[in-house]
mmCIF file with all atom_site columns, C-alpha atoms in Angstrom:
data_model
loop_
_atom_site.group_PDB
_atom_site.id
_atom_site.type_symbol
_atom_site.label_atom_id
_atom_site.label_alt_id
_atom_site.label_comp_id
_atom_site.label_asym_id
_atom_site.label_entity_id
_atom_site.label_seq_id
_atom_site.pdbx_PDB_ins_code
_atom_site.Cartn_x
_atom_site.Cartn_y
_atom_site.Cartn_z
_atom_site.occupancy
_atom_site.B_iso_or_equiv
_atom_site.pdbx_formal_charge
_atom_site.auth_seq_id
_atom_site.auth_comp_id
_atom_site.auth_asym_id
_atom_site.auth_atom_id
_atom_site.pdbx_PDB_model_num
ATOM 1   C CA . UNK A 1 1   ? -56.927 18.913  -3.796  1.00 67.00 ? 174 UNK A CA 1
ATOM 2   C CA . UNK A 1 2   ? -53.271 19.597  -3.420  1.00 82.00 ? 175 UNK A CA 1
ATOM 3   C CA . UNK A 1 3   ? -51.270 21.384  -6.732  1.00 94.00 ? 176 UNK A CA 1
ATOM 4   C CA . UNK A 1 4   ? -48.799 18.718  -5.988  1.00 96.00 ? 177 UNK A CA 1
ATOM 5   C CA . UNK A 1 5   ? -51.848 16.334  -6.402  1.00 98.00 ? 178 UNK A CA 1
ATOM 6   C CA . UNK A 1 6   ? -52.885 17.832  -10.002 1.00 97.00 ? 179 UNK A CA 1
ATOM 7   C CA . UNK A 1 7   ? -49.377 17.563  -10.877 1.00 97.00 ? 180 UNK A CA 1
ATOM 8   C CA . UNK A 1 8   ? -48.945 13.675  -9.846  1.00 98.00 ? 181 UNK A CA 1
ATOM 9   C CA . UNK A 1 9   ? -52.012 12.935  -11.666 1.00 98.00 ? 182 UNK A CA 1
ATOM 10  C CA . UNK A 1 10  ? -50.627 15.199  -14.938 1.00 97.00 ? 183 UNK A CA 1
ATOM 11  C CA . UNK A 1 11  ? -47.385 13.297  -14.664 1.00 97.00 ? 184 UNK A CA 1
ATOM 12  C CA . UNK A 1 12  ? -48.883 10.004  -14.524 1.00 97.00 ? 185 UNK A CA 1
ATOM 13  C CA . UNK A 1 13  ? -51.583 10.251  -17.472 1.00 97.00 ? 186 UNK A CA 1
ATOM 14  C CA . UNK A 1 14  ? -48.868 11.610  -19.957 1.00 96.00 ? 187 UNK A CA 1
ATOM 15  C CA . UNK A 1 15  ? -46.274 8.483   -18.905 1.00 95.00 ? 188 UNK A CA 1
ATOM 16  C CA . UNK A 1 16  ? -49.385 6.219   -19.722 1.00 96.00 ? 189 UNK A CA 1
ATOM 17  C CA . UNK A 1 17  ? -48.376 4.908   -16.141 1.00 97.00 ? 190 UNK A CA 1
ATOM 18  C CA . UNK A 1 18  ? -50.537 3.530   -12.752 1.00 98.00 ? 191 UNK A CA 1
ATOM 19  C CA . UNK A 1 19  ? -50.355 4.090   -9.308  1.00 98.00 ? 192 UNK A CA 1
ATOM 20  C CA . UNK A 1 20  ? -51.345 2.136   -5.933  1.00 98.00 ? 193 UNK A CA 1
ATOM 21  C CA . UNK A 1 21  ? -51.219 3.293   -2.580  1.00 98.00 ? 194 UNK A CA 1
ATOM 22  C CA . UNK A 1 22  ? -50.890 1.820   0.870   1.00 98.00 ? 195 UNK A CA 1
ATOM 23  C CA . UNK A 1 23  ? -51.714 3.885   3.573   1.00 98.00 ? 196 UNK A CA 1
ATOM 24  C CA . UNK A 1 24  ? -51.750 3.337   7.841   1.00 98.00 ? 197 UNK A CA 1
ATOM 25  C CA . UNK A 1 25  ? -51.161 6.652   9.581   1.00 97.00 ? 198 UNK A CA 1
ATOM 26  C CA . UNK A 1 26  ? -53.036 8.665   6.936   1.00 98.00 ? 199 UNK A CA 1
ATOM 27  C CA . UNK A 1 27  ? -56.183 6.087   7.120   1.00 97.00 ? 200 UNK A CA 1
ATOM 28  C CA . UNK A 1 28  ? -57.173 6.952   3.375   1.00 98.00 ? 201 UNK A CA 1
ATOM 29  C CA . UNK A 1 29  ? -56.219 10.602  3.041   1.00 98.00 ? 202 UNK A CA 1
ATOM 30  C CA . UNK A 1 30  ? -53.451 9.793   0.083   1.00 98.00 ? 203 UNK A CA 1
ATOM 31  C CA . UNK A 1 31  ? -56.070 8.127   -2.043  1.00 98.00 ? 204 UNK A CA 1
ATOM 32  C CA . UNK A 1 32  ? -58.773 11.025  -1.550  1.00 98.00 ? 205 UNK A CA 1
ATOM 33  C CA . UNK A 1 33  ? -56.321 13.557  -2.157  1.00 98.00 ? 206 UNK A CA 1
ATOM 34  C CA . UNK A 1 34  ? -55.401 11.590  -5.566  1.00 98.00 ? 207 UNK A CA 1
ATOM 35  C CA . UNK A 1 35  ? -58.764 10.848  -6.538  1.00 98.00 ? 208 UNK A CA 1
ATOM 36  C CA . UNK A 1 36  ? -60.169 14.681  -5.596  1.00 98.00 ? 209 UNK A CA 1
ATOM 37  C CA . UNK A 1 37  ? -57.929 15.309  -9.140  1.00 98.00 ? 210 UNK A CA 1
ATOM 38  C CA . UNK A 1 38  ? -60.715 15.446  -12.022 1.00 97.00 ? 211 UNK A CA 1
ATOM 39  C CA . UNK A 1 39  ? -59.173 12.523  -14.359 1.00 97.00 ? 212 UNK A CA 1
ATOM 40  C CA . UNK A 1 40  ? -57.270 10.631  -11.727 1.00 98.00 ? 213 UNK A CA 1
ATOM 41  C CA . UNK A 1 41  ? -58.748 7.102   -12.620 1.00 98.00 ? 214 UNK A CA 1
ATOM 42  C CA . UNK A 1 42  ? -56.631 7.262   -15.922 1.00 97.00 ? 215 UNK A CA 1
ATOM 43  C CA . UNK A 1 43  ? -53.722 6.828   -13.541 1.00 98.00 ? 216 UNK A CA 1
ATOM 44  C CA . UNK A 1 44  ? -55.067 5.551   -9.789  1.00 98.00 ? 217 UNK A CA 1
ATOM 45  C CA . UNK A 1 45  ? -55.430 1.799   -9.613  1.00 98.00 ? 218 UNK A CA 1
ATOM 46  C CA . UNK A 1 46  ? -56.593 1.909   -5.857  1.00 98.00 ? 219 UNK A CA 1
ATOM 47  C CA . UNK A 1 47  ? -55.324 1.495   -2.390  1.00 98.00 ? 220 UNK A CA 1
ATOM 48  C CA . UNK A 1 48  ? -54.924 -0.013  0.886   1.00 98.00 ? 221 UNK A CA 1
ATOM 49  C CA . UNK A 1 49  ? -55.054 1.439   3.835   1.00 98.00 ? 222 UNK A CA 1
ATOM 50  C CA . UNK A 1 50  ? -53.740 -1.072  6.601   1.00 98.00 ? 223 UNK A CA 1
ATOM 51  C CA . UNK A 1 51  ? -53.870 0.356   9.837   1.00 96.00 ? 224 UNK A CA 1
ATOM 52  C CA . UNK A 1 52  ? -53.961 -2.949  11.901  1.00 96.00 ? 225 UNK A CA 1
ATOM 53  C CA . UNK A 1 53  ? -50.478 -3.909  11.718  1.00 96.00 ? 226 UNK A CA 1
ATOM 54  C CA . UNK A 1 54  ? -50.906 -7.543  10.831  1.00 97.00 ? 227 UNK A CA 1
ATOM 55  C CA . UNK A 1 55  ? -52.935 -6.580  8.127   1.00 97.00 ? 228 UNK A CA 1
ATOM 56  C CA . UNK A 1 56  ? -49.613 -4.885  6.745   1.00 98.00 ? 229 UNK A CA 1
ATOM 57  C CA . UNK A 1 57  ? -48.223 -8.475  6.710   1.00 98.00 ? 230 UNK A CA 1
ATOM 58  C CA . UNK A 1 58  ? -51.322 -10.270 5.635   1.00 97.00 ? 231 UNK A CA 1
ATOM 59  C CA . UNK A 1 59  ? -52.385 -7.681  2.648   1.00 96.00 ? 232 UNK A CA 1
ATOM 60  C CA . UNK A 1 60  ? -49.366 -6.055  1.765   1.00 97.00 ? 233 UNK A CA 1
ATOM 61  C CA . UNK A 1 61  ? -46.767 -8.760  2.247   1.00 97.00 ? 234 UNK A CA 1
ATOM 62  C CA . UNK A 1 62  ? -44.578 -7.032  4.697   1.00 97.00 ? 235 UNK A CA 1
ATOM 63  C CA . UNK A 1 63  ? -41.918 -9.271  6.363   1.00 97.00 ? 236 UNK A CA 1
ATOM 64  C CA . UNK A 1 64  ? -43.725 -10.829 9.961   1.00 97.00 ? 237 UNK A CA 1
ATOM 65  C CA . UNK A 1 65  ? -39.916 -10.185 11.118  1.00 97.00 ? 238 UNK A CA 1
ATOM 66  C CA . UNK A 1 66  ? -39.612 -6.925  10.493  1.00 97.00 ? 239 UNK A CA 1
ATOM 67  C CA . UNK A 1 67  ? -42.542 -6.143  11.783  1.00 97.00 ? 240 UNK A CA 1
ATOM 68  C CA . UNK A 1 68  ? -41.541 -8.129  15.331  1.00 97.00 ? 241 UNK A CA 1
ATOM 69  C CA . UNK A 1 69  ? -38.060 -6.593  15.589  1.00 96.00 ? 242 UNK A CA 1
ATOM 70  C CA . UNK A 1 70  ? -38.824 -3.416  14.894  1.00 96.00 ? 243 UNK A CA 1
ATOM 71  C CA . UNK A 1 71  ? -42.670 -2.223  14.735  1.00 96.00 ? 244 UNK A CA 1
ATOM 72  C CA . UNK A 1 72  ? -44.929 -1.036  11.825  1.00 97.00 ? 245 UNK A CA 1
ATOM 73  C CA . UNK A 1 73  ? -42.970 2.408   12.289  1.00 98.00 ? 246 UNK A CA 1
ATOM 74  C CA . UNK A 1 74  ? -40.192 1.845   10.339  1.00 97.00 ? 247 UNK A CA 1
ATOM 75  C CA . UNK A 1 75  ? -38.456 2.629   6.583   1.00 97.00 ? 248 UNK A CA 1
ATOM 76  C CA . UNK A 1 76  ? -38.147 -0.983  5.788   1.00 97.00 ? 249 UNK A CA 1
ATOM 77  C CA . UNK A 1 77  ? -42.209 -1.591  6.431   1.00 97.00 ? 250 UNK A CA 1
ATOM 78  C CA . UNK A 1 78  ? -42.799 1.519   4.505   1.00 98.00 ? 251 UNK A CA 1
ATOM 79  C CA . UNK A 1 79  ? -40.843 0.725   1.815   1.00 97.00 ? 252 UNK A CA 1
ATOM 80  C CA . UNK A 1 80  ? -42.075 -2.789  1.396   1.00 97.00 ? 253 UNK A CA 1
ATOM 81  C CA . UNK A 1 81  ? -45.766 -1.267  2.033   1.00 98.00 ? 254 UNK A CA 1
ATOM 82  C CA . UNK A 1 82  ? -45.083 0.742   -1.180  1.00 98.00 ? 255 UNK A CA 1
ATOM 83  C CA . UNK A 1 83  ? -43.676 -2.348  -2.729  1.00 96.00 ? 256 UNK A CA 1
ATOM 84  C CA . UNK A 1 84  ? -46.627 -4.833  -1.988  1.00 97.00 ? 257 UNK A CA 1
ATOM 85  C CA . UNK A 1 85  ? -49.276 -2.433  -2.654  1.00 98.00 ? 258 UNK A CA 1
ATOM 86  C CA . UNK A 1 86  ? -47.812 -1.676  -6.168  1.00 97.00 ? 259 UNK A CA 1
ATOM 87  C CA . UNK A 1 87  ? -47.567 -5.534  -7.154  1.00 96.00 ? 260 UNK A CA 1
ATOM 88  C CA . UNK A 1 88  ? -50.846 -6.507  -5.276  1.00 97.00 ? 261 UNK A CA 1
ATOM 89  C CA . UNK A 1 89  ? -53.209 -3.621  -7.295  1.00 98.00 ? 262 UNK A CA 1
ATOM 90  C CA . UNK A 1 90  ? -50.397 -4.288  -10.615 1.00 97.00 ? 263 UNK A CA 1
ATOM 91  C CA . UNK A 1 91  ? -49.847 -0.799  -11.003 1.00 97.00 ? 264 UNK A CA 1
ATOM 92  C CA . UNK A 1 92  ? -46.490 0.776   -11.956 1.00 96.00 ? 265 UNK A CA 1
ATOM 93  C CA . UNK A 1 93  ? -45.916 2.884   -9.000  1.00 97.00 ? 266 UNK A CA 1
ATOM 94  C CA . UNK A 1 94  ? -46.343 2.600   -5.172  1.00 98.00 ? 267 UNK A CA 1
ATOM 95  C CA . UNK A 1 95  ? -46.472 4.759   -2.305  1.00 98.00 ? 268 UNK A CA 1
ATOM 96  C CA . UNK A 1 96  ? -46.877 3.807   0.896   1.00 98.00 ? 269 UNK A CA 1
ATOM 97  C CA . UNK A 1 97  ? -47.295 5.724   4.648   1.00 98.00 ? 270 UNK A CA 1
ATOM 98  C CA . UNK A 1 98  ? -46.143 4.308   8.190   1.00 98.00 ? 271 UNK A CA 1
ATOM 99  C CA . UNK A 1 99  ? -45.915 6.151   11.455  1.00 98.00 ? 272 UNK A CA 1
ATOM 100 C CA . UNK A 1 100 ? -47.218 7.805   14.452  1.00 98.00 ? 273 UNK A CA 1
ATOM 101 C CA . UNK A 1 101 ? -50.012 10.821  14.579  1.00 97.00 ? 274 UNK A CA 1
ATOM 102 C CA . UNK A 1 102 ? -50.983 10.460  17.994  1.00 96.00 ? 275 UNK A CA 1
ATOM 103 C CA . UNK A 1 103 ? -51.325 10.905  21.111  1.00 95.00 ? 276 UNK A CA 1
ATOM 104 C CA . UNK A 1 104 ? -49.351 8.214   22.244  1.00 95.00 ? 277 UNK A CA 1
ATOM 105 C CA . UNK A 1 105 ? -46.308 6.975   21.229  1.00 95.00 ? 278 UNK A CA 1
ATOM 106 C CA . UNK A 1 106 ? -46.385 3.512   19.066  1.00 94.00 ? 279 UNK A CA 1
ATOM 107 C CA . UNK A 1 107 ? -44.054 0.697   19.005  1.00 88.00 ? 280 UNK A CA 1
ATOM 108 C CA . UNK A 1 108 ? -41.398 2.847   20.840  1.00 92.00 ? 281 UNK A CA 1
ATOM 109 C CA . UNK A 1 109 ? -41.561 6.121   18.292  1.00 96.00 ? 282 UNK A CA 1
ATOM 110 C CA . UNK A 1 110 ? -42.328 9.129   19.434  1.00 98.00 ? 283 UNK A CA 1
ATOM 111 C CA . UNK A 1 111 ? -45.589 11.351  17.929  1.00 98.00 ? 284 UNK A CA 1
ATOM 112 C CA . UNK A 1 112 ? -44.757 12.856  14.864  1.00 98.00 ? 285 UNK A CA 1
ATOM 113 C CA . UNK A 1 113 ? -42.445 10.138  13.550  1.00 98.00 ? 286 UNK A CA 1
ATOM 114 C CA . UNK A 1 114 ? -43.343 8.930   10.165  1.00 98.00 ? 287 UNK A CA 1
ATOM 115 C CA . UNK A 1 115 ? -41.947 7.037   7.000   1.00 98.00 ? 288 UNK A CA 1
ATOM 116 C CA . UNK A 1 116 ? -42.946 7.713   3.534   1.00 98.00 ? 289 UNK A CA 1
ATOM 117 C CA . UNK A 1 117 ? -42.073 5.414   0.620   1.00 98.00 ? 290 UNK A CA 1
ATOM 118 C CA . UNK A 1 118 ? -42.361 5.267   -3.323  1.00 97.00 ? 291 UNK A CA 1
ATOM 119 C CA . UNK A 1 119 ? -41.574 2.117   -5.088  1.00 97.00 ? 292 UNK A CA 1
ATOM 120 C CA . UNK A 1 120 ? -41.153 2.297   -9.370  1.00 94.00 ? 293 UNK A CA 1
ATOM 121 C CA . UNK A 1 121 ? -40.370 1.422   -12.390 1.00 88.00 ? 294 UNK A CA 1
ATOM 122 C CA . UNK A 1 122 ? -36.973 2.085   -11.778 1.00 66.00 ? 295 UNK A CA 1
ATOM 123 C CA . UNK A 1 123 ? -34.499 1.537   -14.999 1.00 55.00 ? 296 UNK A CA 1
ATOM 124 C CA . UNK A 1 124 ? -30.999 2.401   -16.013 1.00 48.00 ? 297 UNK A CA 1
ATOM 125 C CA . UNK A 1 125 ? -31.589 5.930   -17.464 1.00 46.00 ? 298 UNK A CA 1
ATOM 126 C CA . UNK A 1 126 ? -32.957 7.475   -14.482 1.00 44.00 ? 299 UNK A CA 1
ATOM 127 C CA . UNK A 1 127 ? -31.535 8.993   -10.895 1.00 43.00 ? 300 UNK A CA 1
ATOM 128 C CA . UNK A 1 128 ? -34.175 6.391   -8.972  1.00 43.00 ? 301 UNK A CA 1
ATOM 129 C CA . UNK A 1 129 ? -32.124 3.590   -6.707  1.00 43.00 ? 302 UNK A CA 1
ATOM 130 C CA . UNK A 1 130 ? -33.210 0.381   -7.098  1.00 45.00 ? 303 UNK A CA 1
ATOM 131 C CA . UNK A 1 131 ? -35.593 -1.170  -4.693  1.00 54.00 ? 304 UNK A CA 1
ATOM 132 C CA . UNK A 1 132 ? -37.467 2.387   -4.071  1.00 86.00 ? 305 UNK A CA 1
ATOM 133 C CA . UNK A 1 133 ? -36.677 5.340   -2.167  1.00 95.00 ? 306 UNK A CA 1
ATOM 134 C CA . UNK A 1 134 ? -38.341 6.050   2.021   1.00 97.00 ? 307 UNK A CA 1
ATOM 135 C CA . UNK A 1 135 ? -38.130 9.335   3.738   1.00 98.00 ? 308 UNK A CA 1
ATOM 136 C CA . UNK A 1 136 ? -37.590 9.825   7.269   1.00 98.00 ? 309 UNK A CA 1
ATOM 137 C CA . UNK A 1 137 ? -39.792 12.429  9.051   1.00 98.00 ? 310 UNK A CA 1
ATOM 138 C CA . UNK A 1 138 ? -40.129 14.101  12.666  1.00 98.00 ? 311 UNK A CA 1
ATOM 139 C CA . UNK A 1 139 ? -43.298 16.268  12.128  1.00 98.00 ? 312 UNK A CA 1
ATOM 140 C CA . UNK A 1 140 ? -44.721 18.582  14.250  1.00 97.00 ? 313 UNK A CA 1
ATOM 141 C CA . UNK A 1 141 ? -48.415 20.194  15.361  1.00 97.00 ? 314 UNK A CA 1
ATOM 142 C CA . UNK A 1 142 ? -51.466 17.817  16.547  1.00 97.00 ? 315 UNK A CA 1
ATOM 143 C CA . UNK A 1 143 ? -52.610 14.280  15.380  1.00 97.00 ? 316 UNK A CA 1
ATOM 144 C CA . UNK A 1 144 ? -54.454 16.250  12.044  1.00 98.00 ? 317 UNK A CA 1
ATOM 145 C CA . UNK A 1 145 ? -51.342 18.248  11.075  1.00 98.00 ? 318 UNK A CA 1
ATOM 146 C CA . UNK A 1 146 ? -49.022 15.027  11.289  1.00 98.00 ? 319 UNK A CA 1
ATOM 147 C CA . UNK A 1 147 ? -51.168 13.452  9.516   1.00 98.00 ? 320 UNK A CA 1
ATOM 148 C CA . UNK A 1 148 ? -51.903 16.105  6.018   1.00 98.00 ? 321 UNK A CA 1
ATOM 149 C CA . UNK A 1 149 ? -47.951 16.858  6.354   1.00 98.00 ? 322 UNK A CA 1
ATOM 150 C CA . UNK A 1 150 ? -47.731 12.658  5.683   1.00 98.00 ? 323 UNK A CA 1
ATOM 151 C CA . UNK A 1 151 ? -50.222 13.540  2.591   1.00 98.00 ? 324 UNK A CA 1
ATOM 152 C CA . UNK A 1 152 ? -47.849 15.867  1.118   1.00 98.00 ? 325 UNK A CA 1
ATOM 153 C CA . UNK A 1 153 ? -44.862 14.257  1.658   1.00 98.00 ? 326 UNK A CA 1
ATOM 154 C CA . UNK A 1 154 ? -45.038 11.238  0.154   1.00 98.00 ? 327 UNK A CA 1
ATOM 155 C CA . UNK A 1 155 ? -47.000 13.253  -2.816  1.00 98.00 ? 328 UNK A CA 1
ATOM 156 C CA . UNK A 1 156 ? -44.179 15.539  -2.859  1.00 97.00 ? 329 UNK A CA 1
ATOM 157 C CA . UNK A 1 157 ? -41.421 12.708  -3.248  1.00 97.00 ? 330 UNK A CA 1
ATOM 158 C CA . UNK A 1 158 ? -43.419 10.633  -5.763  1.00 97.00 ? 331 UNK A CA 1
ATOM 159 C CA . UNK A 1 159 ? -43.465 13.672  -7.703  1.00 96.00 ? 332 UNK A CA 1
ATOM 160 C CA . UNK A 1 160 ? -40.087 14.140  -7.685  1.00 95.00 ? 333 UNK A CA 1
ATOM 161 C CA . UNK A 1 161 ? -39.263 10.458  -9.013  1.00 93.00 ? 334 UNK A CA 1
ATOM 162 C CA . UNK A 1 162 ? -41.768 10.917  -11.999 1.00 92.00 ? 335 UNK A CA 1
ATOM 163 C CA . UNK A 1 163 ? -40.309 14.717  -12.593 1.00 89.00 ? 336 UNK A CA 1
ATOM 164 C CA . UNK A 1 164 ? -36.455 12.948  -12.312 1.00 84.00 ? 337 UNK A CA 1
ATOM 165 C CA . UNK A 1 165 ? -37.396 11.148  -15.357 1.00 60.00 ? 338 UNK A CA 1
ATOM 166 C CA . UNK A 1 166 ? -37.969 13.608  -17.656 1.00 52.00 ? 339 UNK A CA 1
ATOM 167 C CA . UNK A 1 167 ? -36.083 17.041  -18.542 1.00 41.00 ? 340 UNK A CA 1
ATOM 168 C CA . UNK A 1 168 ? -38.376 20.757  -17.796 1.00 44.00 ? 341 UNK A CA 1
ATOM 169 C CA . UNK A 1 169 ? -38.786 20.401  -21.647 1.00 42.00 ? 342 UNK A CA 1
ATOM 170 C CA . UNK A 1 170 ? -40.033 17.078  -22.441 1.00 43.00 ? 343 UNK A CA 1
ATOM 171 C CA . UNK A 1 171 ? -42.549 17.760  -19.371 1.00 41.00 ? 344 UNK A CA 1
ATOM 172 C CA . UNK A 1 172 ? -43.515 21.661  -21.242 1.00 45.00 ? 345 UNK A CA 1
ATOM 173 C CA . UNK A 1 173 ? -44.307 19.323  -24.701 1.00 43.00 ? 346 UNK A CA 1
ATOM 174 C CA . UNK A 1 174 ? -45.762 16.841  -23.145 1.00 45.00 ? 347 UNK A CA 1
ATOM 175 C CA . UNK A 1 175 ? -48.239 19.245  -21.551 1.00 41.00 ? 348 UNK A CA 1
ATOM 176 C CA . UNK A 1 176 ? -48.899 21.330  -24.519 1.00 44.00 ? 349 UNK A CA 1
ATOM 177 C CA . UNK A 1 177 ? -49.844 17.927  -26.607 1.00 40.00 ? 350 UNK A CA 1
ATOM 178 C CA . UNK A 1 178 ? -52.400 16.513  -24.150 1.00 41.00 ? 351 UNK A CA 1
ATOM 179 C CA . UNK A 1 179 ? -54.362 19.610  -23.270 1.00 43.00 ? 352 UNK A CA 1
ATOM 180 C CA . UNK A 1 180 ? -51.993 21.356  -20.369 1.00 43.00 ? 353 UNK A CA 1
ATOM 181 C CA . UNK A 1 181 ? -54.168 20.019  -17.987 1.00 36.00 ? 354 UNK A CA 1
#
């Protein structure tokens, strides 16, 4: 388990809020990497993981157009992974992973292309655009380095959405109150 794991989990539990996860390049590594946290089902609602691409459609609602014009490979099917996956499993946050480990290329993207998404509670007083937030990445190294990097990625920018909403020292208090775990 991944420091950036322990600290997703942390964040979570003291908001009092849930998360989902959709997964197709990754194949389930998100949710085992969540779940290896001791104390992660106060804050893990479950996951998907959707490999066949109509099952994005079918399970996670993805748009059968999108998915047509442009592949499962995409920001806009990652970001609406995250999206259906959160409102499917009712939790408050959703992450999502789409792309290509290898070794052949996929719906015209190269190995090593991959989109990670986080979809949230996303309100007035904090720096989260509406509608979620996708990253773009070209990774490097074999089919199991792609795919870890895609673990701590989208880890890395959920965690930064649930750190944007609170200041260093709400986070320090918050700690110290419910056992600095």
């Amino acid at each position: 388990m991944s420091s950036t794991a322990v600290d997703v989990v942390r964040l979570l539990t003291v908001k009092g809020e849930t998360l989902a996860v959709a997964e197709s390049l990754t194949g389930g590594l998100v949710a085992a990497e969540i779940t290896a946290v001791p104390g992660a089902s106060r804050a893990f609602r479950g996951s998907v993981t959707a490999y066949a691409t109509e099952l994005k459609r079918e399970l996670l609602g993805v748009d059968g157009a999108v998915l047509t014009a442009r592949g499962a490979v995409d920001a806009q099917v990652a970001a609406q992974m995250a999206a259906g996956v959160r409102a499917m499993l009712g939790a408050d946050w959703g992450i999502a992973t789409t792309g290509v480990a290898g070794p052949d290329a996929q719906d015209g993207q190269p190995v090593g292309t991959v989109f990670v998404a986080v979809d949230g509670p996303f309100g007035e007083n904090n720096r989260s655009a509406s509608g979620g937030k996708v990253e773009a990445l070209r990774l490097n190294g074999d089919r199991a380095e792609i795919r870890m990097e895609s673990v701590r990625s989208v880890l890395a920018l959920l965690l930064r959405e649930l750190a944007g909403e609170q200041t260093g020292n709400e986070r320090a208090q918050d700690t110290e109150r419910n056992g600095g775990f």
